[in-house]
PDB file of C-alpha atoms in Angstrom:
ATOM      1  CA  MET A  21       1.545  19.776 -19.545  1.00 33.00           C
ATOM      2  CA  GLU A  22       0.967  16.317 -21.010  1.00 39.00           C
ATOM      3  CA  VAL A  23       1.958  13.307 -18.888  1.00 39.00           C
ATOM      4  CA  ILE A  24       2.887  10.250 -20.720  1.00 44.00           C
ATOM      5  CA  ILE A  25       2.297   6.907 -19.146  1.00 42.00           C
ATOM      6  CA  SER A  26       4.726   4.333 -20.324  1.00 51.00           C
ATOM      7  CA  ASP A  27       4.714   0.547 -20.192  1.00 54.00           C
ATOM      8  CA  ASN A  28       7.548   0.745 -17.680  1.00 61.00           C
ATOM      9  CA  PHE A  29       5.312   2.903 -15.468  1.00 56.00           C
ATOM     10  CA  ILE A  30       2.461   0.408 -15.749  1.00 55.00           C
ATOM     11  CA  GLN A  31       4.964  -2.591 -14.715  1.00 62.00           C
ATOM     12  CA  LYS A  32       6.201  -0.524 -11.831  1.00 65.00           C
ATOM     13  CA  GLU A  33       2.676   0.211 -10.571  1.00 62.00           C
ATOM     14  CA  LEU A  34       1.629  -3.313 -10.816  1.00 65.00           C
ATOM     15  CA  ALA A  35       4.836  -4.516  -9.038  1.00 70.00           C
ATOM     16  CA  LYS A  36       3.894  -2.216  -6.114  1.00 72.00           C
ATOM     17  CA  ILE A  37       0.461  -3.739  -5.807  1.00 72.00           C
ATOM     18  CA  MET A  38       1.857  -7.258  -5.723  1.00 79.00           C
ATOM     19  CA  ARG A  39       4.419  -6.684  -3.030  1.00 88.00           C
ATOM     20  CA  PHE A  40       4.006  -8.308   0.504  1.00 92.00           C
ATOM     21  CA  SER A  41       4.750  -4.809   1.962  1.00 92.00           C
ATOM     22  CA  ASP A  42       1.765  -3.315   0.003  1.00 87.00           C
ATOM     23  CA  ASP A  43      -0.591  -1.778   2.734  1.00 82.00           C
ATOM     24  CA  ARG A  44      -3.620  -3.182   0.950  1.00 80.00           C
ATOM     25  CA  PHE A  45      -2.303  -6.581   1.589  1.00 87.00           C
ATOM     26  CA  MET A  46      -1.654  -5.817   5.173  1.00 88.00           C
ATOM     27  CA  LYS A  47      -5.185  -4.553   5.750  1.00 86.00           C
ATOM     28  CA  TYR A  48      -6.426  -7.861   4.111  1.00 86.00           C
ATOM     29  CA  LEU A  49      -4.178 -10.018   6.246  1.00 91.00           C
ATOM     30  CA  PHE A  50      -5.154  -8.150   9.583  1.00 91.00           C
ATOM     31  CA  LYS A  51      -8.826  -8.142   8.692  1.00 88.00           C
ATOM     32  CA  PHE A  52      -9.318 -11.842   7.445  1.00 89.00           C
ATOM     33  CA  TYR A  53      -6.742 -13.824   9.262  1.00 93.00           C
ATOM     34  CA  PRO A  54      -7.225 -13.184  13.048  1.00 94.00           C
ATOM     35  CA  ASP A  55      -4.522 -16.063  13.976  1.00 96.00           C
ATOM     36  CA  LEU A  56      -1.906 -14.318  11.692  1.00 96.00           C
ATOM     37  CA  ARG A  57      -2.861 -10.972  13.136  1.00 96.00           C
ATOM     38  CA  LEU A  58      -2.078 -12.307  16.647  1.00 97.00           C
ATOM     39  CA  TYR A  59       1.042 -13.960  15.617  1.00 97.00           C
ATOM     40  CA  LEU A  60       2.456 -10.799  13.862  1.00 96.00           C
ATOM     41  CA  CYS A  61       1.580  -8.593  16.764  1.00 96.00           C
ATOM     42  CA  GLN A  62       3.463 -11.100  19.168  1.00 96.00           C
ATOM     43  CA  LEU A  63       6.461 -10.984  16.914  1.00 96.00           C
ATOM     44  CA  LEU A  64       6.475  -7.166  16.455  1.00 95.00           C
ATOM     45  CA  LEU A  65       5.965  -6.600  20.191  1.00 94.00           C
ATOM     46  CA  ASP A  66       8.289  -9.414  21.190  1.00 93.00           C
ATOM     47  CA  ASP A  67       5.462 -10.805  23.459  1.00 95.00           C
ATOM     48  CA  PRO A  68       4.600 -14.451  22.772  1.00 94.00           C
ATOM     49  CA  THR A  69       2.111 -14.184  25.831  1.00 95.00           C
ATOM     50  CA  LEU A  70      -0.105 -11.859  24.035  1.00 95.00           C
ATOM     51  CA  GLU A  71      -3.431 -13.446  24.010  1.00 94.00           C
ATOM     52  CA  TYR A  72      -5.678 -11.381  21.619  1.00 93.00           C
ATOM     53  CA  VAL A  73      -5.836  -8.460  19.223  1.00 95.00           C
ATOM     54  CA  ASP A  74      -9.077  -6.904  18.590  1.00 92.00           C
ATOM     55  CA  ILE A  75      -9.529  -4.708  15.535  1.00 89.00           C
ATOM     56  CA  GLN A  76     -10.417  -1.200  16.417  1.00 83.00           C
ATOM     57  CA  ASN A  77     -10.369  -0.138  12.805  1.00 69.00           C
ATOM     58  CA  VAL A  78      -8.241  -1.359   9.714  1.00 51.00           C
ATOM     59  CA  GLU A  79      -8.621   2.022   8.056  1.00 49.00           C
ATOM     60  CA  ARG A  80      -9.911   4.996   9.898  1.00 47.00           C
ATOM     61  CA  ALA A  81      -9.907   8.648   9.169  1.00 44.00           C
ATOM     62  CA  THR A  82      -9.490  10.941  12.250  1.00 45.00           C
ATOM     63  CA  LYS A  83      -8.700  14.571  12.362  1.00 46.00           C
ATOM     64  CA  LYS A  84      -6.974  16.481   9.639  1.00 44.00           C
ATOM     65  CA  TYR A  85      -3.119  16.893   9.851  1.00 41.00           C
ATOM     66  CA  LYS A  86      -1.692  19.534   7.512  1.00 46.00           C
ATOM     67  CA  GLY A  87      -4.995  19.323   5.487  1.00 44.00           C
ATOM     68  CA  LYS A  88      -5.029  15.571   5.092  1.00 43.00           C
ATOM     69  CA  PHE A  89      -7.083  12.983   6.870  1.00 41.00           C
ATOM     70  CA  PRO A  90      -4.664  10.424   8.395  1.00 43.00           C
ATOM     71  CA  ILE A  91      -5.644   6.809   7.269  1.00 47.00           C
ATOM     72  CA  ASN A  92      -4.201   4.267   9.554  1.00 57.00           C
ATOM     73  CA  ASP A  93      -3.121   0.841   8.231  1.00 78.00           C
ATOM     74  CA  PHE A  94      -4.176  -0.974  11.378  1.00 89.00           C
ATOM     75  CA  VAL A  95      -5.427  -0.158  14.839  1.00 91.00           C
ATOM     76  CA  GLY A  96      -6.162  -2.779  17.292  1.00 92.00           C
ATOM     77  CA  ARG A  97      -6.526  -3.308  21.023  1.00 92.00           C
ATOM     78  CA  ILE A  98      -4.188  -5.765  22.815  1.00 94.00           C
ATOM     79  CA  SER A  99      -5.455  -5.141  26.316  1.00 91.00           C
ATOM     80  CA  GLU A 100      -7.938  -2.911  28.205  1.00 86.00           C
ATOM     81  CA  ASP A 101      -5.312  -0.153  28.465  1.00 87.00           C
ATOM     82  CA  CYS A 102      -3.207  -0.591  25.375  1.00 92.00           C
ATOM     83  CA  ILE A 103      -3.787   0.238  21.696  1.00 92.00           C
ATOM     84  CA  ILE A 104      -1.557  -0.813  18.830  1.00 94.00           C
ATOM     85  CA  ASN A 105      -1.098   1.017  15.607  1.00 93.00           C
ATOM     86  CA  ILE A 106       0.779  -0.678  12.696  1.00 94.00           C
ATOM     87  CA  GLU A 107       1.776   1.252   9.606  1.00 92.00           C
ATOM     88  CA  VAL A 108       3.684   0.240   6.556  1.00 92.00           C
ATOM     89  CA  GLN A 109       5.589   2.821   4.750  1.00 91.00           C
ATOM     90  CA  ASN A 110       7.219   2.009   1.280  1.00 89.00           C
ATOM     91  CA  ASN A 111       8.303   5.602   0.435  1.00 87.00           C
ATOM     92  CA  GLY A 112      10.574   6.358   3.210  1.00 90.00           C
ATOM     93  CA  VAL A 113      10.047   8.225   6.550  1.00 92.00           C
ATOM     94  CA  TYR A 114      11.311  11.666   6.116  1.00 91.00           C
ATOM     95  CA  GLU A 115      10.455  14.545   8.280  1.00 88.00           C
ATOM     96  CA  GLU A 116       6.892  15.088   7.242  1.00 86.00           C
ATOM     97  CA  GLU A 117       6.222  11.402   7.356  1.00 86.00           C
ATOM     98  CA  TYR A 118       7.625  11.049  10.787  1.00 86.00           C
ATOM     99  CA  ASP A 119       5.646  14.005  12.013  1.00 86.00           C
ATOM    100  CA  ARG A 120       2.633  12.709  10.571  1.00 85.00           C
ATOM    101  CA  PHE A 121       2.964   9.202  11.986  1.00 86.00           C
ATOM    102  CA  ARG A 122       3.539  10.747  15.557  1.00 84.00           C
ATOM    103  CA  ALA A 123       0.446  12.889  15.039  1.00 85.00           C
ATOM    104  CA  TYR A 124      -1.557   9.823  14.095  1.00 85.00           C
ATOM    105  CA  GLY A 125      -0.344   8.317  17.525  1.00 86.00           C
ATOM    106  CA  MET A 126      -1.347  11.379  19.438  1.00 84.00           C
ATOM    107  CA  PHE A 127      -4.819  11.349  17.699  1.00 84.00           C
ATOM    108  CA  LEU A 128      -5.209   7.752  19.133  1.00 85.00           C
ATOM    109  CA  LEU A 129      -4.339   9.042  22.442  1.00 82.00           C
ATOM    110  CA  THR A 130      -6.508  12.082  22.599  1.00 80.00           C
ATOM    111  CA  GLU A 131      -9.532  10.152  21.108  1.00 78.00           C
ATOM    112  CA  GLN A 132      -9.508   8.181  24.490  1.00 75.00           C
ATOM    113  CA  TYR A 133     -10.287  11.392  26.611  1.00 69.00           C
ATOM    114  CA  THR A 134     -13.779  11.801  27.741  1.00 60.00           C
ATOM    115  CA  ALA A 135     -15.068  14.536  30.029  1.00 43.00           C
ATOM    116  CA  GLY A 136     -14.038  14.063  33.658  1.00 49.00           C
ATOM    117  CA  ASP A 137     -11.424  11.325  32.841  1.00 54.00           C
ATOM    118  CA  GLU A 138      -8.161  11.459  34.659  1.00 55.00           C
ATOM    119  CA  TYR A 139      -4.996  11.306  32.460  1.00 50.00           C
ATOM    120  CA  GLN A 140      -3.999   8.050  34.060  1.00 53.00           C
ATOM    121  CA  SER A 141      -7.200   6.437  32.845  1.00 67.00           C
ATOM    122  CA  VAL A 142      -6.024   6.923  29.200  1.00 75.00           C
ATOM    123  CA  GLY A 143      -4.497   3.726  27.693  1.00 83.00           C
ATOM    124  CA  LYS A 144      -1.023   3.585  26.074  1.00 89.00           C
ATOM    125  CA  VAL A 145      -0.543   3.601  22.403  1.00 91.00           C
ATOM    126  CA  ILE A 146       2.380   1.461  20.861  1.00 93.00           C
ATOM    127  CA  GLN A 147       2.943   2.509  17.175  1.00 94.00           C
ATOM    128  CA  ILE A 148       4.949   0.364  15.008  1.00 95.00           C
ATOM    129  CA  ILE A 149       6.188   1.515  11.559  1.00 95.00           C
ATOM    130  CA  ILE A 150       7.636  -0.917   9.099  1.00 96.00           C
ATOM    131  CA  ASN A 151       9.782   1.257   6.757  1.00 95.00           C
ATOM    132  CA  THR A 152      10.926  -0.576   3.700  1.00 94.00           C
ATOM    133  CA  SER A 153      12.593   2.469   1.959  1.00 92.00           C
ATOM    134  CA  GLY A 154      14.936   5.310   3.132  1.00 87.00           C
ATOM    135  CA  GLY A 155      14.438   8.337   5.378  1.00 90.00           C
ATOM    136  CA  LEU A 156      15.954  10.565   7.995  1.00 91.00           C
ATOM    137  CA  GLU A 157      19.643  10.255   8.536  1.00 91.00           C
ATOM    138  CA  THR A 158      18.903   9.368  12.221  1.00 90.00           C
ATOM    139  CA  LEU A 159      16.683   6.452  11.221  1.00 92.00           C
ATOM    140  CA  ASN A 160      19.891   4.496  10.370  1.00 93.00           C
ATOM    141  CA  HIS A 161      19.377   1.275  12.362  1.00 95.00           C
ATOM    142  CA  TYR A 162      17.158  -1.766  11.823  1.00 96.00           C
ATOM    143  CA  LYS A 163      15.111  -1.380  14.936  1.00 95.00           C
ATOM    144  CA  GLN A 164      14.676   1.985  16.630  1.00 93.00           C
ATOM    145  CA  HIS A 165      12.501   2.471  19.842  1.00 86.00           C
ATOM    146  CA  LEU A 166      11.592   6.247  20.056  1.00 82.00           C
ATOM    147  CA  GLU A 167      10.415   7.631  23.383  1.00 74.00           C
ATOM    148  CA  VAL A 168      10.251  11.191  24.828  1.00 73.00           C
ATOM    149  CA  MET A 169      13.620  11.989  26.315  1.00 73.00           C
ATOM    150  CA  ASP A 170      15.138  14.754  28.440  1.00 76.00           C
ATOM    151  CA  MET A 171      18.044  15.664  26.286  1.00 76.00           C
ATOM    152  CA  LYS A 172      19.898  17.615  29.042  1.00 80.00           C
ATOM    153  CA  TYR A 173      20.089  14.456  31.268  1.00 79.00           C
ATOM    154  CA  ARG A 174      19.825  11.759  28.589  1.00 76.00           C
ATOM    155  CA  GLN A 175      16.858  10.230  30.653  1.00 77.00           C
ATOM    156  CA  VAL A 176      13.796   8.624  28.945  1.00 71.00           C
ATOM    157  CA  ILE A 177      10.588   9.806  30.471  1.00 67.00           C
ATOM    158  CA  LYS A 178       9.087   6.419  31.377  1.00 63.00           C
ATOM    159  CA  GLU A 179       5.530   7.841  31.764  1.00 64.00           C
ATOM    160  CA  ASP A 180       5.242   8.554  27.990  1.00 73.00           C
ATOM    161  CA  LYS A 181       1.945   7.102  26.901  1.00 85.00           C
ATOM    162  CA  LEU A 182       3.018   7.073  23.162  1.00 88.00           C
ATOM    163  CA  THR A 183       5.806   4.684  22.071  1.00 89.00           C
ATOM    164  CA  THR A 184       6.980   4.472  18.449  1.00 92.00           C
ATOM    165  CA  ILE A 185       8.981   1.671  17.292  1.00 94.00           C
ATOM    166  CA  ILE A 186      10.402   1.799  13.719  1.00 95.00           C
ATOM    167  CA  TYR A 187      11.703  -1.122  11.734  1.00 96.00           C
ATOM    168  CA  ASN A 188      13.841   0.138   8.941  1.00 96.00           C
ATOM    169  CA  THR A 189      14.092  -3.090   6.813  1.00 96.00           C
ATOM    170  CA  LYS A 190      16.908  -1.814   4.576  1.00 94.00           C
ATOM    171  CA  TYR A 191      19.247  -2.098   7.437  1.00 96.00           C
ATOM    172  CA  LEU A 192      18.431  -5.600   8.318  1.00 96.00           C
ATOM    173  CA  GLN A 193      21.141  -7.039   6.089  1.00 93.00           C
ATOM    174  CA  GLU A 194      23.591  -4.747   7.822  1.00 93.00           C
ATOM    175  CA  GLU A 195      22.873  -5.833  11.321  1.00 94.00           C
ATOM    176  CA  ARG A 196      22.172  -9.519  10.684  1.00 94.00           C
ATOM    177  CA  ASP A 197      24.355 -12.383   9.194  1.00 94.00           C
ATOM    178  CA  MET A 198      22.350 -13.311   6.033  1.00 94.00           C
ATOM    179  CA  ALA A 199      24.158 -16.621   5.712  1.00 94.00           C
ATOM    180  CA  LYS A 200      22.706 -17.916   8.989  1.00 94.00           C
ATOM    181  CA  GLU A 201      19.114 -18.779  10.178  1.00 95.00           C
ATOM    182  CA  LEU A 202      17.081 -15.766  10.978  1.00 96.00           C
ATOM    183  CA  SER A 203      14.629 -15.171  13.762  1.00 96.00           C
ATOM    184  CA  GLU A 204      11.074 -15.371  12.862  1.00 96.00           C
ATOM    185  CA  LEU A 205      10.687 -11.514  13.188  1.00 97.00           C
ATOM    186  CA  ASP A 206      13.726 -10.992  10.956  1.00 97.00           C
ATOM    187  CA  GLN A 207      12.418 -13.474   8.467  1.00 97.00           C
ATOM    188  CA  PHE A 208       9.151 -11.516   8.393  1.00 97.00           C
ATOM    189  CA  MET A 209      11.070  -8.424   7.758  1.00 97.00           C
ATOM    190  CA  TYR A 210      13.205  -9.820   5.142  1.00 97.00           C
ATOM    191  CA  LEU A 211       9.999 -11.019   3.277  1.00 96.00           C
ATOM    192  CA  MET A 212       8.499  -7.356   3.508  1.00 95.00           C
ATOM    193  CA  HIS A 213      11.749  -5.836   2.126  1.00 95.00           C
ATOM    194  CA  ASN A 214      12.698  -8.585  -0.555  1.00 94.00           C
ATOM    195  CA  ASN A 215       9.313  -9.928  -1.342  1.00 92.00           C
ATOM    196  CA  GLU A 216      10.536 -13.456  -0.788  1.00 93.00           C
ATOM    197  CA  LEU A 217      11.373 -15.835   1.996  1.00 94.00           C
ATOM    198  CA  HIS A 218      14.921 -15.852   3.358  1.00 95.00           C
ATOM    199  CA  SER A 219      16.838 -18.789   1.560  1.00 92.00           C
ATOM    200  CA  TYR A 220      18.951 -19.772   4.610  1.00 93.00           C
ATOM    201  CA  SER A 221      16.000 -19.919   7.119  1.00 95.00           C
ATOM    202  CA  LYS A 222      13.387 -22.619   7.506  1.00 94.00           C
ATOM    203  CA  PRO A 223      10.075 -20.586   7.691  1.00 94.00           C
ATOM    204  CA  SER A 224       7.816 -21.396  10.494  1.00 94.00           C
ATOM    205  CA  LYS A 225       4.230 -22.736   9.720  1.00 95.00           C
ATOM    206  CA  LYS A 226       2.834 -19.223  10.438  1.00 96.00           C
ATOM    207  CA  LEU A 227       5.222 -17.479   7.873  1.00 96.00           C
ATOM    208  CA  GLN A 228       4.269 -20.049   5.224  1.00 95.00           C
ATOM    209  CA  GLN A 229       0.570 -19.289   6.012  1.00 96.00           C
ATOM    210  CA  ILE A 230       1.325 -15.548   5.340  1.00 96.00           C
ATOM    211  CA  LYS A 231       2.822 -16.495   1.998  1.00 92.00           C
ATOM    212  CA  GLU A 232      -0.314 -18.517   1.192  1.00 92.00           C
ATOM    213  CA  ALA A 233      -2.551 -15.746   2.446  1.00 91.00           C
ATOM    214  CA  HIS A 234      -0.709 -13.430   0.054  1.00 89.00           C
ATOM    215  CA  ALA A 235      -1.481 -15.812  -2.925  1.00 86.00           C
ATOM    216  CA  MET A 236      -5.078 -15.842  -1.927  1.00 85.00           C
ATOM    217  CA  TYR A 237      -5.100 -12.038  -1.658  1.00 82.00           C
ATOM    218  CA  LEU A 238      -3.588 -11.925  -5.249  1.00 79.00           C
ATOM    219  CA  ALA A 239      -6.119 -14.319  -6.604  1.00 71.00           C
ATOM    220  CA  SER A 240      -9.200 -12.524  -4.977  1.00 70.00           C
ATOM    221  CA  GLU A 241      -7.802  -9.208  -6.187  1.00 63.00           C
ATOM    222  CA  ALA A 242      -6.849 -10.496  -9.816  1.00 59.00           C
ATOM    223  CA  GLU A 243     -10.028  -8.890 -11.318  1.00 54.00           C
ATOM    224  CA  ARG A 244      -9.226  -5.616  -9.673  1.00 58.00           C
ATOM    225  CA  PHE A 245      -5.637  -5.688 -10.918  1.00 57.00           C
ATOM    226  CA  GLY A 246      -6.819  -6.370 -14.417  1.00 56.00           C
ATOM    227  CA  TYR A 247      -9.264  -3.526 -14.235  1.00 50.00           C
ATOM    228  CA  TYR A 248      -6.576  -1.252 -12.891  1.00 52.00           C
ATOM    229  CA  LYS A 249      -4.355  -2.169 -15.776  1.00 56.00           C
ATOM    230  CA  GLU A 250      -7.159  -1.643 -18.298  1.00 58.00           C
ATOM    231  CA  LEU A 251      -7.700   1.881 -16.764  1.00 54.00           C
ATOM    232  CA  VAL A 252      -4.071   2.766 -17.008  1.00 56.00           C
ATOM    233  CA  ASP A 253      -3.987   1.455 -20.695  1.00 61.00           C
ATOM    234  CA  GLU A 254      -7.037   3.599 -21.467  1.00 59.00           C
ATOM    235  CA  VAL A 255      -5.322   6.595 -20.175  1.00 58.00           C
ATOM    236  CA  TYR A 256      -2.341   5.782 -22.205  1.00 59.00           C
ATOM    237  CA  ASP A 257      -4.559   5.304 -25.235  1.00 62.00           C
ATOM    238  CA  ARG A 258      -6.401   8.678 -24.655  1.00 62.00           C
ATOM    239  CA  GLN A 259      -3.087  10.354 -24.427  1.00 63.00           C
ATOM    240  CA  LYS A 260      -2.073   8.924 -27.865  1.00 62.00           C
ATOM    241  CA  LEU A 261      -5.605   9.881 -29.169  1.00 61.00           C
ATOM    242  CA  SER A 262      -5.172  13.425 -27.984  1.00 64.00           C
ATOM    243  CA  ARG A 263      -1.953  13.682 -29.945  1.00 62.00           C
ATOM    244  CA  ALA A 264      -3.448  12.023 -33.013  1.00 61.00           C
ATOM    245  CA  LYS A 265      -6.279  14.486 -33.040  1.00 59.00           C
ATOM    246  CA  ARG A 266      -4.052  17.467 -32.756  1.00 58.00           C
ATOM    247  CA  GLU A 267      -1.892  16.224 -35.481  1.00 55.00           C
ATOM    248  CA  GLY A 268      -4.878  15.125 -37.683  1.00 61.00           C
ATOM    249  CA  ARG A 269      -3.251  11.632 -38.187  1.00 68.00           C
ATOM    250  CA  TYR A 270      -6.089   9.096 -39.494  1.00 72.00           C
ATOM    251  CA  ASN A 271      -4.037   6.014 -38.816  1.00 75.00           C
ATOM    252  CA  GLY A 272      -3.158   7.118 -35.261  1.00 70.00           C
ATOM    253  CA  LYS A 273      -6.891   7.708 -34.421  1.00 73.00           C
ATOM    254  CA  LYS A 274      -7.909   4.495 -36.077  1.00 79.00           C
ATOM    255  CA  ASN A 275      -5.202   2.315 -34.333  1.00 78.00           C
ATOM    256  CA  VAL A 276      -6.292   3.892 -30.794  1.00 75.00           C
ATOM    257  CA  LEU A 277      -9.899   3.176 -31.516  1.00 80.00           C
ATOM    258  CA  GLN A 278      -9.037  -0.428 -32.530  1.00 81.00           C
ATOM    259  CA  ARG A 279      -7.152  -0.901 -29.139  1.00 78.00           C
ATOM    260  CA  LEU A 280      -9.939   0.820 -26.991  1.00 78.00           C
ATOM    261  CA  LEU A 281     -12.617  -1.435 -28.449  1.00 83.00           C
ATOM    262  CA  LEU A 282     -10.362  -4.554 -27.930  1.00 80.00           C
ATOM    263  CA  ASN A 283      -9.580  -3.669 -24.321  1.00 75.00           C
ATOM    264  CA  LYS A 284     -13.111  -2.759 -23.318  1.00 77.00           C
ATOM    265  CA  TYR A 285     -15.410  -4.968 -25.370  1.00 80.00           C
ATOM    266  CA  LYS A 286     -12.805  -7.873 -26.255  1.00 81.00           C
ATOM    267  CA  VAL A 287     -13.652  -7.720 -29.839  1.00 83.00           C
ATOM    268  CA  ASN A 288     -11.606  -7.124 -32.950  1.00 86.00           C
ATOM    269  CA  LEU A 289     -13.059  -4.786 -35.482  1.00 86.00           C
ATOM    270  CA  ASP A 290     -10.028  -3.979 -37.352  1.00 84.00           C
ATOM    271  CA  LYS A 291     -11.314  -4.993 -40.882  1.00 85.00           C
ATOM    272  CA  GLU A 292     -14.566  -3.093 -40.297  1.00 86.00           C
ATOM    273  CA  LEU A 293     -12.775   0.124 -39.140  1.00 86.00           C
ATOM    274  CA  ALA A 294     -10.388  -0.037 -42.084  1.00 85.00           C
ATOM    275  CA  GLU A 295     -13.332   0.823 -44.447  1.00 85.00           C
ATOM    276  CA  CYS A 296     -14.399   3.830 -42.276  1.00 87.00           C
ATOM    277  CA  THR A 297     -13.581   7.408 -43.093  1.00 85.00           C
ATOM    278  CA  GLU A 298     -11.710   9.736 -40.812  1.00 81.00           C
ATOM    279  CA  GLN A 299     -14.906  11.511 -40.251  1.00 82.00           C
ATOM    280  CA  ARG A 300     -16.690   8.274 -39.184  1.00 86.00           C
ATOM    281  CA  ILE A 301     -13.588   7.174 -37.064  1.00 83.00           C
ATOM    282  CA  ASP A 302     -13.958  10.535 -35.158  1.00 79.00           C
ATOM    283  CA  ASP A 303     -17.728  10.050 -34.721  1.00 84.00           C
ATOM    284  CA  ILE A 304     -17.224   6.497 -33.333  1.00 85.00           C
ATOM    285  CA  LEU A 305     -14.489   7.811 -31.025  1.00 80.00           C
ATOM    286  CA  GLU A 306     -16.969  10.472 -29.651  1.00 77.00           C
ATOM    287  CA  VAL A 307     -19.582   7.863 -28.996  1.00 81.00           C
ATOM    288  CA  TYR A 308     -17.042   5.571 -27.367  1.00 78.00           C
ATOM    289  CA  LEU A 309     -15.642   8.444 -25.171  1.00 72.00           C
ATOM    290  CA  ASN A 310     -19.291   9.189 -24.033  1.00 70.00           C
ATOM    291  CA  ASN A 311     -19.817   5.589 -22.808  1.00 70.00           C
ATOM    292  CA  GLY A 312     -21.546   4.501 -25.900  1.00 77.00           C
ATOM    293  CA  THR A 313     -22.559   0.714 -26.271  1.00 84.00           C
ATOM    294  CA  LEU A 314     -20.959  -1.737 -28.452  1.00 86.00           C
ATOM    295  CA  GLU A 315     -24.094  -2.272 -30.476  1.00 86.00           C
ATOM    296  CA  GLU A 316     -24.188   1.462 -31.007  1.00 86.00           C
ATOM    297  CA  ILE A 317     -20.519   1.478 -32.383  1.00 88.00           C
ATOM    298  CA  LYS A 318     -21.247  -1.557 -34.531  1.00 88.00           C
ATOM    299  CA  GLU A 319     -24.338   0.161 -36.000  1.00 86.00           C
ATOM    300  CA  MET A 320     -22.072   3.142 -36.983  1.00 88.00           C
ATOM    301  CA  ILE A 321     -19.565   0.932 -38.697  1.00 84.00           C
ATOM    302  CA  LYS A 322     -22.175  -0.629 -41.116  1.00 75.00           C
TER     303      LYS A 322
END
C-alpha cells in the first residue's frame, strides 16, 4: 500500500518538533541547563529546599518491556536514597502507556539491587509524567498522585518505594482560574500544553530562561530540522516518481528530477533537463537515486 506524505503532514511533524513539550527539548534542557534542571525538579516535587539533581542518564535503555527497550526522558538522583524519573507524553497515557511507565519505574528500583542487599537499602523512585494529551478515563484530574493502595480498606501503603505523579495538562484550565495569576508550576504546565506563556501571569526569571533556552535549542537544531524536512520532501518526491514511472509520464519524471536536484544540490537545471529525452531522464534519475554526484549528473545532461 502506497503512503502519501502531504504538505499538511510535513507541517504537523515540524510543529511537533518545535513544541516546548517535545521530549528532545526536555532532554536538551535537563542536560545543558543544570540550574533550570534543579528549578524544574523543585517545582515538580513542590520542594524548594531541594539542593541538587545529578543526571543518572538522560536517555537510557534498560530491560525490554513487551519487546521494546524503554527509553527514559530523564533519570536523576536528588539524594542518596531517591531517584527521580521525568517523562513527557504527548500522545496520551492509555493502558499500555500507563503499564509501560510503571514498568520503567520498577526497572529503576530493581536495578538498585545487588547481591546481599536488604530491601530497605534500595532507594525510592519518584516518577513524574507530564501528559499533554488524553488517556484513561480515570486520569481525569490535573494532578494525580498514584500509590499502591489496599482497595478493601482504602488505605495507601506508605512503604511503597515507587511513587508516580501524573500531571494531565489538558485539565489545568478546568481546575484553575485562567483569568488570574497562576503559580509558577501551573505556568510551566500551561507553557507545556499551549506552547506559550500564560498571558495573565508574570513569568519568573527562570520561566523566561526556559523560553530563552527553547529559542537556543531551535537555533542549534535548525540545521537538523531543515535536513529532516528535506528527507520528508525527498520521500514525497520519490512517491511521485514511483507513480510517474508506473504511468510513463515524461513530464512527471522530469519535474520530480528538477525538484530533487534543487533540494539536494541547490542548483536549477530546468533548462538543461528540458532538452533531455525520456530515456536520458530515466538514466539521470537512476544515477541520482544511487547517490551519484552533481558532476556526474551534469556530465550526463551535456
